[in-house]
mmCIF file of C-alpha atoms in Angstrom:
data_model
loop_
_atom_site.group_PDB
_atom_site.id
_atom_site.type_symbol
_atom_site.label_atom_id
_atom_site.label_comp_id
_atom_site.label_asym_id
_atom_site.label_seq_id
_atom_site.Cartn_x
_atom_site.Cartn_y
_atom_site.Cartn_z
ATOM 1 C CA UNK A 1 13.190 32.960 24.816
ATOM 2 C CA UNK A 2 10.270 33.637 22.448
ATOM 3 C CA UNK A 3 12.244 32.261 19.495
ATOM 4 C CA UNK A 4 12.894 29.030 21.428
ATOM 5 C CA UNK A 5 9.207 28.604 22.250
ATOM 6 C CA UNK A 6 8.121 29.097 18.626
ATOM 7 C CA UNK A 7 10.790 26.642 17.411
ATOM 8 C CA UNK A 8 9.669 24.090 19.996
ATOM 9 C CA UNK A 9 6.030 24.604 19.001
ATOM 10 C CA UNK A 10 6.877 24.070 15.325
ATOM 11 C CA UNK A 11 8.835 20.926 16.161
ATOM 12 C CA UNK A 12 5.911 19.513 18.148
ATOM 13 C CA UNK A 13 3.475 20.413 15.363
ATOM 14 C CA UNK A 14 5.663 18.696 12.745
ATOM 15 C CA UNK A 15 5.946 15.577 14.936
ATOM 16 C CA UNK A 16 2.145 15.450 15.256
ATOM 17 C CA UNK A 17 1.712 15.693 11.475
ATOM 18 C CA UNK A 18 4.198 12.877 10.803
ATOM 19 C CA UNK A 19 2.595 10.669 13.460
ATOM 20 C CA UNK A 20 -0.768 11.064 11.715
ATOM 21 C CA UNK A 21 0.574 9.934 8.322
ATOM 22 C CA UNK A 22 -0.084 6.331 7.261
ATOM 23 C CA UNK A 23 2.710 3.843 7.869
ATOM 24 C CA UNK A 24 5.136 3.382 5.018
ATOM 25 C CA UNK A 25 4.127 0.467 2.845
ATOM 26 C CA UNK A 26 6.802 -2.149 2.238
ATOM 27 C CA UNK A 27 6.967 -4.111 -1.025
ATOM 28 C CA UNK A 28 5.521 -7.616 -0.890
ATOM 29 C CA UNK A 29 5.885 -10.501 -3.361
ATOM 30 C CA UNK A 30 2.695 -11.898 -4.868
ATOM 31 C CA UNK A 31 1.095 -13.734 -7.780
ATOM 32 C CA UNK A 32 -1.827 -12.266 -9.713
ATOM 33 C CA UNK A 33 -4.807 -14.617 -9.443
ATOM 34 C CA UNK A 34 -7.597 -12.464 -10.926
ATOM 35 C CA UNK A 35 -8.068 -8.976 -12.402
ATOM 36 C CA UNK A 36 -11.390 -7.119 -12.291
ATOM 37 C CA UNK A 37 -10.891 -3.933 -14.312
ATOM 38 C CA UNK A 38 -14.512 -2.661 -14.099
ATOM 39 C CA UNK A 39 -14.371 -2.816 -10.284
ATOM 40 C CA UNK A 40 -10.714 -1.676 -10.117
ATOM 41 C CA UNK A 41 -9.775 -4.744 -8.068
ATOM 42 C CA UNK A 42 -7.066 -7.374 -8.157
ATOM 43 C CA UNK A 43 -6.809 -10.726 -6.395
ATOM 44 C CA UNK A 44 -3.293 -11.456 -5.162
ATOM 45 C CA UNK A 45 -1.772 -14.525 -3.529
ATOM 46 C CA UNK A 46 0.717 -12.660 -1.373
ATOM 47 C CA UNK A 47 3.388 -13.068 1.247
ATOM 48 C CA UNK A 48 3.338 -11.344 4.615
ATOM 49 C CA UNK A 49 2.389 -7.656 4.449
ATOM 50 C CA UNK A 50 4.371 -6.287 7.379
ATOM 51 C CA UNK A 51 2.954 -2.756 7.518
ATOM 52 C CA UNK A 52 -0.579 -4.209 7.706
ATOM 53 C CA UNK A 53 0.416 -7.001 10.112
ATOM 54 C CA UNK A 54 -1.141 -9.454 7.639
ATOM 55 C CA UNK A 55 -0.019 -13.079 7.148
ATOM 56 C CA UNK A 56 0.371 -14.670 3.704
ATOM 57 C CA UNK A 57 -2.973 -15.353 2.007
ATOM 58 C CA UNK A 58 -5.000 -14.813 -1.159
ATOM 59 C CA UNK A 59 -7.256 -11.773 -1.114
ATOM 60 C CA UNK A 60 -8.888 -9.048 -3.174
ATOM 61 C CA UNK A 61 -7.475 -5.525 -3.111
ATOM 62 C CA UNK A 62 -8.747 -2.257 -4.513
ATOM 63 C CA UNK A 63 -6.158 -0.503 -6.733
ATOM 64 C CA UNK A 64 -5.376 3.155 -6.246
ATOM 65 C CA UNK A 65 -4.948 3.687 -10.008
ATOM 66 C CA UNK A 66 -6.888 1.558 -12.526
ATOM 67 C CA UNK A 67 -3.985 1.909 -14.978
ATOM 68 C CA UNK A 68 -1.943 -0.447 -12.781
ATOM 69 C CA UNK A 69 -4.122 -3.313 -13.966
ATOM 70 C CA UNK A 70 -2.977 -2.810 -17.569
ATOM 71 C CA UNK A 71 0.632 -3.604 -16.597
ATOM 72 C CA UNK A 72 -0.069 -7.138 -15.312
ATOM 73 C CA UNK A 73 -1.929 -10.310 -16.250
ATOM 74 C CA UNK A 74 -3.149 -13.395 -14.387
ATOM 75 C CA UNK A 75 -0.197 -15.593 -13.455
ATOM 76 C CA UNK A 76 2.323 -12.728 -13.264
ATOM 77 C CA UNK A 77 4.672 -12.562 -10.299
ATOM 78 C CA UNK A 78 4.589 -9.035 -8.893
ATOM 79 C CA UNK A 79 5.860 -6.783 -6.135
ATOM 80 C CA UNK A 80 3.285 -4.487 -4.587
ATOM 81 C CA UNK A 81 2.813 -1.946 -1.824
ATOM 82 C CA UNK A 82 -0.516 -1.836 -0.006
ATOM 83 C CA UNK A 83 -2.053 0.127 2.817
ATOM 84 C CA UNK A 84 -5.477 0.750 4.284
ATOM 85 C CA UNK A 85 -7.015 3.759 2.499
ATOM 86 C CA UNK A 86 -10.508 4.930 3.366
ATOM 87 C CA UNK A 87 -11.092 1.709 5.266
ATOM 88 C CA UNK A 88 -10.173 -0.506 2.274
ATOM 89 C CA UNK A 89 -7.020 -2.488 1.614
ATOM 90 C CA UNK A 90 -5.564 -0.731 -1.397
ATOM 91 C CA UNK A 91 -2.644 -1.442 -3.725
ATOM 92 C CA UNK A 92 -0.563 1.732 -3.986
ATOM 93 C CA UNK A 93 2.194 0.377 -6.267
ATOM 94 C CA UNK A 94 2.232 -2.683 -8.492
ATOM 95 C CA UNK A 95 5.029 -3.952 -10.754
ATOM 96 C CA UNK A 96 5.744 -7.254 -12.461
ATOM 97 C CA UNK A 97 8.974 -8.974 -11.388
ATOM 98 C CA UNK A 98 11.351 -10.627 -13.780
#
């Protein structure tokens, strides 16, 4: 019986950890409107961001890694993943589309 209780406790603990993780970001299509390398920000005209429950619009995002900004230029069509990190909308992945 003790083994069952410890297994159940571990299962509940694992479920609590996964529930606390941020929602999985889903790739969204966008167009790069502006790049601000010193501030590590990018302005994207994007489609609906489902995981953030956000309609299509143009807005400024922080980028998680400044190196992402070197891979794109204004006018590029891109796919990106974003989530709210530390209270700020943040691009987690960014890639030009062909």
